[in-house]
Amino acid sequence: MPKITFIEYDGNKSVVDATVGNSVMETAIENMVSGIDADCGGNCICSTCHGYIDDAWLGKLPPMEAEEEAMVEFANEPESNSRLTCQIHMTEELDGLIVRLPETQG
């Protein structure tokens, strides 16, 4: 089972098991990770599941679709490595993925 490391703004780390096929957001919610609100339930319309993907993992993710790209622009404190975690679905290849969470979602 692949693992995801979530790092909250204050440095608190949560390493959780992820089910292949589930989104990173779903995994965070299932494991009560603080900082992922997911107000829209994963429909890519709110950006409350915004996270910063560790640079080592960016090239392993599928590119953003136009819908996600537009929503990232509305996220608090977007960076070049910002993604909506509801749009990233876990695979075995993403085992070890690192997601940092913005201060505004703490």
PDB file of N, CA, C and O in Angstrom, residues 1-76:
ATOM      1  N   MET A   1       0.854  -1.179   0.000  1.00  0.00           N
ATOM      2  CA  MET A   1       0.000   0.000   0.000  1.00  0.00           C
ATOM      3  C   MET A   1       0.901   1.244   0.000  1.00  0.00           C
ATOM      4  O   MET A   1       1.785   1.355   0.848  1.00  0.00           O
ATOM      5  N   PRO A   2       0.693   2.162  -0.947  1.00  0.00           N
ATOM      6  CA  PRO A   2       1.530   3.362  -0.983  1.00  0.00           C
ATOM      7  C   PRO A   2       1.280   4.267   0.217  1.00  0.00           C
ATOM      8  O   PRO A   2       0.214   4.243   0.820  1.00  0.00           O
ATOM      9  N   LYS A   3       2.284   5.067   0.537  1.00  0.00           N
ATOM     10  CA  LYS A   3       2.194   6.008   1.653  1.00  0.00           C
ATOM     11  C   LYS A   3       2.315   7.437   1.139  1.00  0.00           C
ATOM     12  O   LYS A   3       2.972   7.686   0.136  1.00  0.00           O
ATOM     13  N   ILE A   4       1.673   8.350   1.873  1.00  0.00           N
ATOM     14  CA  ILE A   4       1.776   9.788   1.615  1.00  0.00           C
ATOM     15  C   ILE A   4       2.231  10.438   2.911  1.00  0.00           C
ATOM     16  O   ILE A   4       1.724  10.114   3.985  1.00  0.00           O
ATOM     17  N   THR A   5       3.165  11.381   2.792  1.00  0.00           N
ATOM     18  CA  THR A   5       3.563  12.190   3.938  1.00  0.00           C
ATOM     19  C   THR A   5       2.966  13.574   3.765  1.00  0.00           C
ATOM     20  O   THR A   5       3.233  14.255   2.772  1.00  0.00           O
ATOM     21  N   PHE A   6       2.113  13.954   4.709  1.00  0.00           N
ATOM     22  CA  PHE A   6       1.550  15.303   4.750  1.00  0.00           C
ATOM     23  C   PHE A   6       2.333  16.085   5.789  1.00  0.00           C
ATOM     24  O   PHE A   6       2.536  15.609   6.904  1.00  0.00           O
ATOM     25  N   ILE A   7       2.769  17.288   5.419  1.00  0.00           N
ATOM     26  CA  ILE A   7       3.510  18.138   6.346  1.00  0.00           C
ATOM     27  C   ILE A   7       2.724  19.438   6.521  1.00  0.00           C
ATOM     28  O   ILE A   7       2.572  20.211   5.567  1.00  0.00           O
ATOM     29  N   GLU A   8       2.213  19.631   7.726  1.00  0.00           N
ATOM     30  CA  GLU A   8       1.457  20.845   8.024  1.00  0.00           C
ATOM     31  C   GLU A   8       2.422  22.024   8.123  1.00  0.00           C
ATOM     32  O   GLU A   8       3.630  21.852   8.284  1.00  0.00           O
ATOM     33  N   TYR A   9       1.871  23.221   8.048  1.00  0.00           N
ATOM     34  CA  TYR A   9       2.687  24.434   8.063  1.00  0.00           C
ATOM     35  C   TYR A   9       3.588  24.506   9.294  1.00  0.00           C
ATOM     36  O   TYR A   9       4.710  24.970   9.208  1.00  0.00           O
ATOM     37  N   ASP A  10       3.104  23.995  10.419  1.00  0.00           N
ATOM     38  CA  ASP A  10       3.892  24.047  11.659  1.00  0.00           C
ATOM     39  C   ASP A  10       4.956  22.945  11.740  1.00  0.00           C
ATOM     40  O   ASP A  10       5.663  22.826  12.722  1.00  0.00           O
ATOM     41  N   GLY A  11       5.044  22.124  10.694  1.00  0.00           N
ATOM     42  CA  GLY A  11       6.048  21.059  10.654  1.00  0.00           C
ATOM     43  C   GLY A  11       5.542  19.706  11.096  1.00  0.00           C
ATOM     44  O   GLY A  11       6.240  18.707  10.952  1.00  0.00           O
ATOM     45  N   ASN A  12       4.325  19.634  11.640  1.00  0.00           N
ATOM     46  CA  ASN A  12       3.750  18.358  12.061  1.00  0.00           C
ATOM     47  C   ASN A  12       3.590  17.445  10.837  1.00  0.00           C
ATOM     48  O   ASN A  12       3.025  17.846   9.824  1.00  0.00           O
ATOM     49  N   LYS A  13       4.096  16.218  10.945  1.00  0.00           N
ATOM     50  CA  LYS A  13       4.038  15.267   9.842  1.00  0.00           C
ATOM     51  C   LYS A  13       3.054  14.158  10.132  1.00  0.00           C
ATOM     52  O   LYS A  13       2.983  13.660  11.250  1.00  0.00           O
ATOM     53  N   SER A  14       2.334  13.764   9.094  1.00  0.00           N
ATOM     54  CA  SER A  14       1.464  12.593   9.154  1.00  0.00           C
ATOM     55  C   SER A  14       1.836  11.698   7.982  1.00  0.00           C
ATOM     56  O   SER A  14       1.761  12.127   6.827  1.00  0.00           O
ATOM     57  N   VAL A  15       2.247  10.478   8.264  1.00  0.00           N
ATOM     58  CA  VAL A  15       2.521   9.498   7.220  1.00  0.00           C
ATOM     59  C   VAL A  15       1.361   8.522   7.236  1.00  0.00           C
ATOM     60  O   VAL A  15       1.100   7.884   8.261  1.00  0.00           O
ATOM     61  N   VAL A  16       0.648   8.439   6.117  1.00  0.00           N
ATOM     62  CA  VAL A  16      -0.574   7.635   6.078  1.00  0.00           C
ATOM     63  C   VAL A  16      -0.549   6.670   4.895  1.00  0.00           C
ATOM     64  O   VAL A  16       0.110   6.917   3.886  1.00  0.00           O
ATOM     65  N   ASP A  17      -1.287   5.586   5.048  1.00  0.00           N
ATOM     66  CA  ASP A  17      -1.468   4.633   3.958  1.00  0.00           C
ATOM     67  C   ASP A  17      -2.517   5.176   3.006  1.00  0.00           C
ATOM     68  O   ASP A  17      -3.515   5.761   3.432  1.00  0.00           O
ATOM     69  N   ALA A  18      -2.287   4.962   1.709  1.00  0.00           N
ATOM     70  CA  ALA A  18      -3.224   5.419   0.687  1.00  0.00           C
ATOM     71  C   ALA A  18      -3.703   4.235  -0.140  1.00  0.00           C
ATOM     72  O   ALA A  18      -2.932   3.335  -0.458  1.00  0.00           O
ATOM     73  N   THR A  19      -4.962   4.257  -0.484  1.00  0.00           N
ATOM     74  CA  THR A  19      -5.532   3.229  -1.346  1.00  0.00           C
ATOM     75  C   THR A  19      -5.323   3.644  -2.798  1.00  0.00           C
ATOM     76  O   THR A  19      -5.651   4.779  -3.173  1.00  0.00           O
ATOM     77  N   VAL A  20      -4.759   2.746  -3.596  1.00  0.00           N
ATOM     78  CA  VAL A  20      -4.566   3.029  -5.013  1.00  0.00           C
ATOM     79  C   VAL A  20      -5.920   3.355  -5.634  1.00  0.00           C
ATOM     80  O   VAL A  20      -6.912   2.671  -5.405  1.00  0.00           O
ATOM     81  N   GLY A  21      -5.959   4.459  -6.387  1.00  0.00           N
ATOM     82  CA  GLY A  21      -7.190   4.902  -7.033  1.00  0.00           C
ATOM     83  C   GLY A  21      -7.885   6.026  -6.293  1.00  0.00           C
ATOM     84  O   GLY A  21      -8.595   6.820  -6.890  1.00  0.00           O
ATOM     85  N   ASN A  22      -7.700   6.094  -4.979  1.00  0.00           N
ATOM     86  CA  ASN A  22      -8.279   7.201  -4.204  1.00  0.00           C
ATOM     87  C   ASN A  22      -7.459   8.457  -4.429  1.00  0.00           C
ATOM     88  O   ASN A  22      -6.259   8.387  -4.697  1.00  0.00           O
ATOM     89  N   SER A  23      -8.099   9.599  -4.267  1.00  0.00           N
ATOM     90  CA  SER A  23      -7.361  10.848  -4.401  1.00  0.00           C
ATOM     91  C   SER A  23      -6.543  11.110  -3.139  1.00  0.00           C
ATOM     92  O   SER A  23      -6.813  10.556  -2.069  1.00  0.00           O
ATOM     93  N   VAL A  24      -5.554  11.973  -3.285  1.00  0.00           N
ATOM     94  CA  VAL A  24      -4.753  12.388  -2.140  1.00  0.00           C
ATOM     95  C   VAL A  24      -5.667  13.071  -1.116  1.00  0.00           C
ATOM     96  O   VAL A  24      -5.528  12.859   0.086  1.00  0.00           O
ATOM     97  N   MET A  25      -6.631  13.848  -1.583  1.00  0.00           N
ATOM     98  CA  MET A  25      -7.593  14.499  -0.693  1.00  0.00           C
ATOM     99  C   MET A  25      -8.410  13.479   0.091  1.00  0.00           C
ATOM    100  O   MET A  25      -8.557  13.592   1.306  1.00  0.00           O
ATOM    101  N   GLU A  26      -8.928  12.469  -0.575  1.00  0.00           N
ATOM    102  CA  GLU A  26      -9.704  11.428   0.108  1.00  0.00           C
ATOM    103  C   GLU A  26      -8.862  10.743   1.178  1.00  0.00           C
ATOM    104  O   GLU A  26      -9.346  10.471   2.278  1.00  0.00           O
ATOM    105  N   THR A  27      -7.603  10.502   0.853  1.00  0.00           N
ATOM    106  CA  THR A  27      -6.702   9.871   1.806  1.00  0.00           C
ATOM    107  C   THR A  27      -6.519  10.755   3.030  1.00  0.00           C
ATOM    108  O   THR A  27      -6.537  10.273   4.164  1.00  0.00           O
ATOM    109  N   ALA A  28      -6.348  12.060   2.814  1.00  0.00           N
ATOM    110  CA  ALA A  28      -6.193  12.996   3.934  1.00  0.00           C
ATOM    111  C   ALA A  28      -7.439  13.009   4.805  1.00  0.00           C
ATOM    112  O   ALA A  28      -7.347  12.950   6.039  1.00  0.00           O
ATOM    113  N   ILE A  29      -8.605  13.055   4.198  1.00  0.00           N
ATOM    114  CA  ILE A  29      -9.871  13.086   4.951  1.00  0.00           C
ATOM    115  C   ILE A  29     -10.038  11.792   5.750  1.00  0.00           C
ATOM    116  O   ILE A  29     -10.373  11.823   6.932  1.00  0.00           O
ATOM    117  N   GLU A  30      -9.797  10.652   5.110  1.00  0.00           N
ATOM    118  CA  GLU A  30      -9.939   9.358   5.785  1.00  0.00           C
ATOM    119  C   GLU A  30      -9.014   9.234   6.991  1.00  0.00           C
ATOM    120  O   GLU A  30      -9.317   8.522   7.942  1.00  0.00           O
ATOM    121  N   ASN A  31      -7.888   9.929   6.935  1.00  0.00           N
ATOM    122  CA  ASN A  31      -6.893   9.842   8.006  1.00  0.00           C
ATOM    123  C   ASN A  31      -6.876  11.073   8.900  1.00  0.00           C
ATOM    124  O   ASN A  31      -5.952  11.250   9.684  1.00  0.00           O
ATOM    125  N   MET A  32      -7.893  11.911   8.774  1.00  0.00           N
ATOM    126  CA  MET A  32      -8.077  13.108   9.604  1.00  0.00           C
ATOM    127  C   MET A  32      -6.837  14.003   9.626  1.00  0.00           C
ATOM    128  O   MET A  32      -6.414  14.480  10.671  1.00  0.00           O
ATOM    129  N   VAL A  33      -6.246  14.208   8.445  1.00  0.00           N
ATOM    130  CA  VAL A  33      -5.094  15.097   8.316  1.00  0.00           C
ATOM    131  C   VAL A  33      -5.601  16.534   8.409  1.00  0.00           C
ATOM    132  O   VAL A  33      -6.469  16.950   7.645  1.00  0.00           O
ATOM    133  N   SER A  34      -5.051  17.282   9.337  1.00  0.00           N
ATOM    134  CA  SER A  34      -5.429  18.677   9.511  1.00  0.00           C
ATOM    135  C   SER A  34      -4.888  19.498   8.343  1.00  0.00           C
ATOM    136  O   SER A  34      -3.749  19.311   7.918  1.00  0.00           O
ATOM    137  N   GLY A  35      -5.711  20.397   7.820  1.00  0.00           N
ATOM    138  CA  GLY A  35      -5.268  21.284   6.749  1.00  0.00           C
ATOM    139  C   GLY A  35      -5.849  20.959   5.396  1.00  0.00           C
ATOM    140  O   GLY A  35      -5.634  21.696   4.436  1.00  0.00           O
ATOM    141  N   ILE A  36      -6.582  19.883   5.281  1.00  0.00           N
ATOM    142  CA  ILE A  36      -7.302  19.550   4.050  1.00  0.00           C
ATOM    143  C   ILE A  36      -8.784  19.586   4.401  1.00  0.00           C
ATOM    144  O   ILE A  36      -9.299  18.689   5.063  1.00  0.00           O
ATOM    145  N   ASP A  37      -9.449  20.670   3.975  1.00  0.00           N
ATOM    146  CA  ASP A  37     -10.866  20.830   4.308  1.00  0.00           C
ATOM    147  C   ASP A  37     -11.787  20.152   3.307  1.00  0.00           C
ATOM    148  O   ASP A  37     -12.783  19.558   3.682  1.00  0.00           O
ATOM    149  N   ALA A  38     -11.470  20.279   2.029  1.00  0.00           N
ATOM    150  CA  ALA A  38     -12.258  19.632   0.965  1.00  0.00           C
ATOM    151  C   ALA A  38     -13.728  20.026   1.023  1.00  0.00           C
ATOM    152  O   ALA A  38     -14.601  19.172   0.990  1.00  0.00           O
ATOM    153  N   ASP A  39     -13.978  21.310   1.094  1.00  0.00           N
ATOM    154  CA  ASP A  39     -15.357  21.809   1.205  1.00  0.00           C
ATOM    155  C   ASP A  39     -16.261  21.347   0.069  1.00  0.00           C
ATOM    156  O   ASP A  39     -17.450  21.133   0.283  1.00  0.00           O
ATOM    157  N   CYS A  40     -15.716  21.177  -1.132  1.00  0.00           N
ATOM    158  CA  CYS A  40     -16.557  20.794  -2.274  1.00  0.00           C
ATOM    159  C   CYS A  40     -16.622  19.277  -2.462  1.00  0.00           C
ATOM    160  O   CYS A  40     -17.255  18.799  -3.406  1.00  0.00           O
ATOM    161  N   GLY A  41     -15.964  18.534  -1.601  1.00  0.00           N
ATOM    162  CA  GLY A  41     -16.023  17.078  -1.685  1.00  0.00           C
ATOM    163  C   GLY A  41     -15.219  16.479  -2.822  1.00  0.00           C
ATOM    164  O   GLY A  41     -15.459  15.349  -3.230  1.00  0.00           O
ATOM    165  N   GLY A  42     -14.289  17.229  -3.356  1.00  0.00           N
ATOM    166  CA  GLY A  42     -13.436  16.685  -4.418  1.00  0.00           C
ATOM    167  C   GLY A  42     -13.903  16.993  -5.818  1.00  0.00           C
ATOM    168  O   GLY A  42     -13.518  16.307  -6.760  1.00  0.00           O
ATOM    169  N   ASN A  43     -14.710  18.027  -5.968  1.00  0.00           N
ATOM    170  CA  ASN A  43     -15.251  18.373  -7.282  1.00  0.00           C
ATOM    171  C   ASN A  43     -14.474  19.469  -8.001  1.00  0.00           C
ATOM    172  O   ASN A  43     -14.934  19.994  -9.004  1.00  0.00           O
ATOM    173  N   CYS A  44     -13.319  19.829  -7.466  1.00  0.00           N
ATOM    174  CA  CYS A  44     -12.427  20.800  -8.105  1.00  0.00           C
ATOM    175  C   CYS A  44     -13.091  22.169  -8.260  1.00  0.00           C
ATOM    176  O   CYS A  44     -12.943  22.834  -9.272  1.00  0.00           O
ATOM    177  N   ILE A  45     -13.828  22.591  -7.216  1.00  0.00           N
ATOM    178  CA  ILE A  45     -14.478  23.905  -7.313  1.00  0.00           C
ATOM    179  C   ILE A  45     -14.256  24.788  -6.084  1.00  0.00           C
ATOM    180  O   ILE A  45     -14.904  25.823  -5.952  1.00  0.00           O
ATOM    181  N   CYS A  46     -13.318  24.421  -5.194  1.00  0.00           N
ATOM    182  CA  CYS A  46     -13.161  25.273  -4.015  1.00  0.00           C
ATOM    183  C   CYS A  46     -11.716  25.563  -3.622  1.00  0.00           C
ATOM    184  O   CYS A  46     -11.459  26.538  -2.950  1.00  0.00           O
ATOM    185  N   SER A  47     -10.788  24.767  -3.968  1.00  0.00           N
ATOM    186  CA  SER A  47      -9.356  24.871  -3.648  1.00  0.00           C
ATOM    187  C   SER A  47      -9.023  24.752  -2.160  1.00  0.00           C
ATOM    188  O   SER A  47      -7.944  25.133  -1.734  1.00  0.00           O
ATOM    189  N   THR A  48      -9.917  24.181  -1.355  1.00  0.00           N
ATOM    190  CA  THR A  48      -9.605  23.987   0.074  1.00  0.00           C
ATOM    191  C   THR A  48      -8.841  22.685   0.329  1.00  0.00           C
ATOM    192  O   THR A  48      -8.616  22.318   1.480  1.00  0.00           O
ATOM    193  N   CYS A  49      -8.435  22.022  -0.740  1.00  0.00           N
ATOM    194  CA  CYS A  49      -7.574  20.849  -0.616  1.00  0.00           C
ATOM    195  C   CYS A  49      -6.207  21.145  -1.230  1.00  0.00           C
ATOM    196  O   CYS A  49      -5.452  20.237  -1.547  1.00  0.00           O
ATOM    197  N   HIS A  50      -5.918  22.404  -1.373  1.00  0.00           N
ATOM    198  CA  HIS A  50      -4.663  22.868  -1.960  1.00  0.00           C
ATOM    199  C   HIS A  50      -3.467  22.338  -1.180  1.00  0.00           C
ATOM    200  O   HIS A  50      -3.483  22.317   0.047  1.00  0.00           O
ATOM    201  N   GLY A  51      -2.459  21.906  -1.900  1.00  0.00           N
ATOM    202  CA  GLY A  51      -1.220  21.475  -1.272  1.00  0.00           C
ATOM    203  C   GLY A  51      -0.036  21.778  -2.164  1.00  0.00           C
ATOM    204  O   GLY A  51      -0.185  22.001  -3.375  1.00  0.00           O
ATOM    205  N   TYR A  52       1.133  21.826  -1.557  1.00  0.00           N
ATOM    206  CA  TYR A  52       2.381  22.020  -2.282  1.00  0.00           C
ATOM    207  C   TYR A  52       3.046  20.660  -2.437  1.00  0.00           C
ATOM    208  O   TYR A  52       3.376  20.006  -1.447  1.00  0.00           O
ATOM    209  N   ILE A  53       3.218  20.239  -3.672  1.00  0.00           N
ATOM    210  CA  ILE A  53       3.815  18.934  -3.941  1.00  0.00           C
ATOM    211  C   ILE A  53       5.330  19.075  -3.914  1.00  0.00           C
ATOM    212  O   ILE A  53       5.898  19.971  -4.554  1.00  0.00           O
ATOM    213  N   ASP A  54       5.989  18.208  -3.166  1.00  0.00           N
ATOM    214  CA  ASP A  54       7.440  18.224  -3.096  1.00  0.00           C
ATOM    215  C   ASP A  54       7.999  18.144  -4.513  1.00  0.00           C
ATOM    216  O   ASP A  54       7.528  17.355  -5.341  1.00  0.00           O
ATOM    217  N   ASP A  55       9.000  18.975  -4.783  1.00  0.00           N
ATOM    218  CA  ASP A  55       9.547  19.084  -6.142  1.00  0.00           C
ATOM    219  C   ASP A  55       9.960  17.743  -6.739  1.00  0.00           C
ATOM    220  O   ASP A  55       9.819  17.537  -7.946  1.00  0.00           O
ATOM    221  N   ALA A  56      10.445  16.834  -5.933  1.00  0.00           N
ATOM    222  CA  ALA A  56      10.878  15.530  -6.439  1.00  0.00           C
ATOM    223  C   ALA A  56       9.723  14.731  -7.044  1.00  0.00           C
ATOM    224  O   ALA A  56       9.955  13.817  -7.831  1.00  0.00           O
ATOM    225  N   TRP A  57       8.492  15.083  -6.702  1.00  0.00           N
ATOM    226  CA  TRP A  57       7.320  14.327  -7.161  1.00  0.00           C
ATOM    227  C   TRP A  57       6.574  15.005  -8.299  1.00  0.00           C
ATOM    228  O   TRP A  57       5.732  14.367  -8.937  1.00  0.00           O
ATOM    229  N   LEU A  58       6.836  16.261  -8.565  1.00  0.00           N
ATOM    230  CA  LEU A  58       6.063  16.986  -9.578  1.00  0.00           C
ATOM    231  C   LEU A  58       6.073  16.306 -10.937  1.00  0.00           C
ATOM    232  O   LEU A  58       5.044  16.205 -11.599  1.00  0.00           O
ATOM    233  N   GLY A  59       7.221  15.837 -11.363  1.00  0.00           N
ATOM    234  CA  GLY A  59       7.334  15.202 -12.675  1.00  0.00           C
ATOM    235  C   GLY A  59       6.658  13.846 -12.773  1.00  0.00           C
ATOM    236  O   GLY A  59       6.466  13.332 -13.871  1.00  0.00           O
ATOM    237  N   LYS A  60       6.274  13.279 -11.639  1.00  0.00           N
ATOM    238  CA  LYS A  60       5.626  11.968 -11.630  1.00  0.00           C
ATOM    239  C   LYS A  60       4.103  12.071 -11.665  1.00  0.00           C
ATOM    240  O   LYS A  60       3.417  11.059 -11.774  1.00  0.00           O
ATOM    241  N   LEU A  61       3.604  13.304 -11.550  1.00  0.00           N
ATOM    242  CA  LEU A  61       2.152  13.513 -11.548  1.00  0.00           C
ATOM    243  C   LEU A  61       1.661  13.811 -12.959  1.00  0.00           C
ATOM    244  O   LEU A  61       2.383  14.398 -13.765  1.00  0.00           O
ATOM    245  N   PRO A  62       0.417  13.451 -13.244  1.00  0.00           N
ATOM    246  CA  PRO A  62      -0.142  13.859 -14.528  1.00  0.00           C
ATOM    247  C   PRO A  62      -0.270  15.384 -14.550  1.00  0.00           C
ATOM    248  O   PRO A  62      -0.407  16.011 -13.491  1.00  0.00           O
ATOM    249  N   PRO A  63      -0.189  15.989 -15.723  1.00  0.00           N
ATOM    250  CA  PRO A  63      -0.318  17.451 -15.784  1.00  0.00           C
ATOM    251  C   PRO A  63      -1.700  17.906 -15.332  1.00  0.00           C
ATOM    252  O   PRO A  63      -2.673  17.152 -15.386  1.00  0.00           O
ATOM    253  N   MET A  64      -1.757  19.161 -14.897  1.00  0.00           N
ATOM    254  CA  MET A  64      -3.043  19.737 -14.490  1.00  0.00           C
ATOM    255  C   MET A  64      -3.958  19.896 -15.694  1.00  0.00           C
ATOM    256  O   MET A  64      -3.509  20.301 -16.761  1.00  0.00           O
ATOM    257  N   GLU A  65      -5.228  19.598 -15.470  1.00  0.00           N
ATOM    258  CA  GLU A  65      -6.250  19.904 -16.470  1.00  0.00           C
ATOM    259  C   GLU A  65      -6.592  21.389 -16.324  1.00  0.00           C
ATOM    260  O   GLU A  65      -6.303  22.004 -15.295  1.00  0.00           O
ATOM    261  N   ALA A  66      -7.227  21.970 -17.312  1.00  0.00           N
ATOM    262  CA  ALA A  66      -7.568  23.401 -17.310  1.00  0.00           C
ATOM    263  C   ALA A  66      -8.416  23.777 -16.094  1.00  0.00           C
ATOM    264  O   ALA A  66      -8.213  24.847 -15.498  1.00  0.00           O
ATOM    265  N   GLU A  67      -9.334  22.911 -15.708  1.00  0.00           N
ATOM    266  CA  GLU A  67     -10.212  23.175 -14.568  1.00  0.00           C
ATOM    267  C   GLU A  67      -9.400  23.341 -13.273  1.00  0.00           C
ATOM    268  O   GLU A  67      -9.615  24.266 -12.497  1.00  0.00           O
ATOM    269  N   GLU A  68      -8.468  22.430 -13.047  1.00  0.00           N
ATOM    270  CA  GLU A  68      -7.629  22.515 -11.850  1.00  0.00           C
ATOM    271  C   GLU A  68      -6.736  23.750 -11.906  1.00  0.00           C
ATOM    272  O   GLU A  68      -6.581  24.462 -10.912  1.00  0.00           O
ATOM    273  N   GLU A  69      -6.160  23.991 -13.067  1.00  0.00           N
ATOM    274  CA  GLU A  69      -5.290  25.153 -13.225  1.00  0.00           C
ATOM    275  C   GLU A  69      -6.015  26.451 -12.851  1.00  0.00           C
ATOM    276  O   GLU A  69      -5.476  27.300 -12.153  1.00  0.00           O
ATOM    277  N   ALA A  70      -7.260  26.569 -13.286  1.00  0.00           N
ATOM    278  CA  ALA A  70      -8.051  27.761 -12.968  1.00  0.00           C
ATOM    279  C   ALA A  70      -8.314  27.870 -11.476  1.00  0.00           C
ATOM    280  O   ALA A  70      -8.238  28.959 -10.901  1.00  0.00           O
ATOM    281  N   MET A  71      -8.599  26.750 -10.817  1.00  0.00           N
ATOM    282  CA  MET A  71      -8.886  26.781  -9.380  1.00  0.00           C
ATOM    283  C   MET A  71      -7.641  27.047  -8.553  1.00  0.00           C
ATOM    284  O   MET A  71      -7.716  27.704  -7.516  1.00  0.00           O
ATOM    285  N   VAL A  72      -6.496  26.578  -8.990  1.00  0.00           N
ATOM    286  CA  VAL A  72      -5.254  26.826  -8.257  1.00  0.00           C
ATOM    287  C   VAL A  72      -4.985  28.324  -8.184  1.00  0.00           C
ATOM    288  O   VAL A  72      -4.480  28.824  -7.184  1.00  0.00           O
ATOM    289  N   GLU A  73      -5.360  29.044  -9.219  1.00  0.00           N
ATOM    290  CA  GLU A  73      -5.176  30.500  -9.216  1.00  0.00           C
ATOM    291  C   GLU A  73      -5.934  31.163  -8.068  1.00  0.00           C
ATOM    292  O   GLU A  73      -5.541  32.222  -7.590  1.00  0.00           O
ATOM    293  N   PHE A  74      -7.036  30.559  -7.617  1.00  0.00           N
ATOM    294  CA  PHE A  74      -7.848  31.109  -6.535  1.00  0.00           C
ATOM    295  C   PHE A  74      -7.433  30.595  -5.155  1.00  0.00           C
ATOM    296  O   PHE A  74      -7.962  31.042  -4.149  1.00  0.00           O
ATOM    297  N   ALA A  75      -6.506  29.666  -5.123  1.00  0.00           N
ATOM    298  CA  ALA A  75      -6.039  29.119  -3.841  1.00  0.00           C
ATOM    299  C   ALA A  75      -5.270  30.192  -3.078  1.00  0.00           C
ATOM    300  O   ALA A  75      -4.689  31.105  -3.671  1.00  0.00           O
ATOM    301  N   ASN A  76      -5.271  30.083  -1.762  1.00  0.00           N
ATOM    302  CA  ASN A  76      -4.457  30.983  -0.945  1.00  0.00           C
ATOM    303  C   ASN A  76      -2.989  30.628  -1.124  1.00  0.00           C
ATOM    304  O   ASN A  76      -2.616  29.466  -1.025  1.00  0.00           O
TER     305      ASN A  76
END
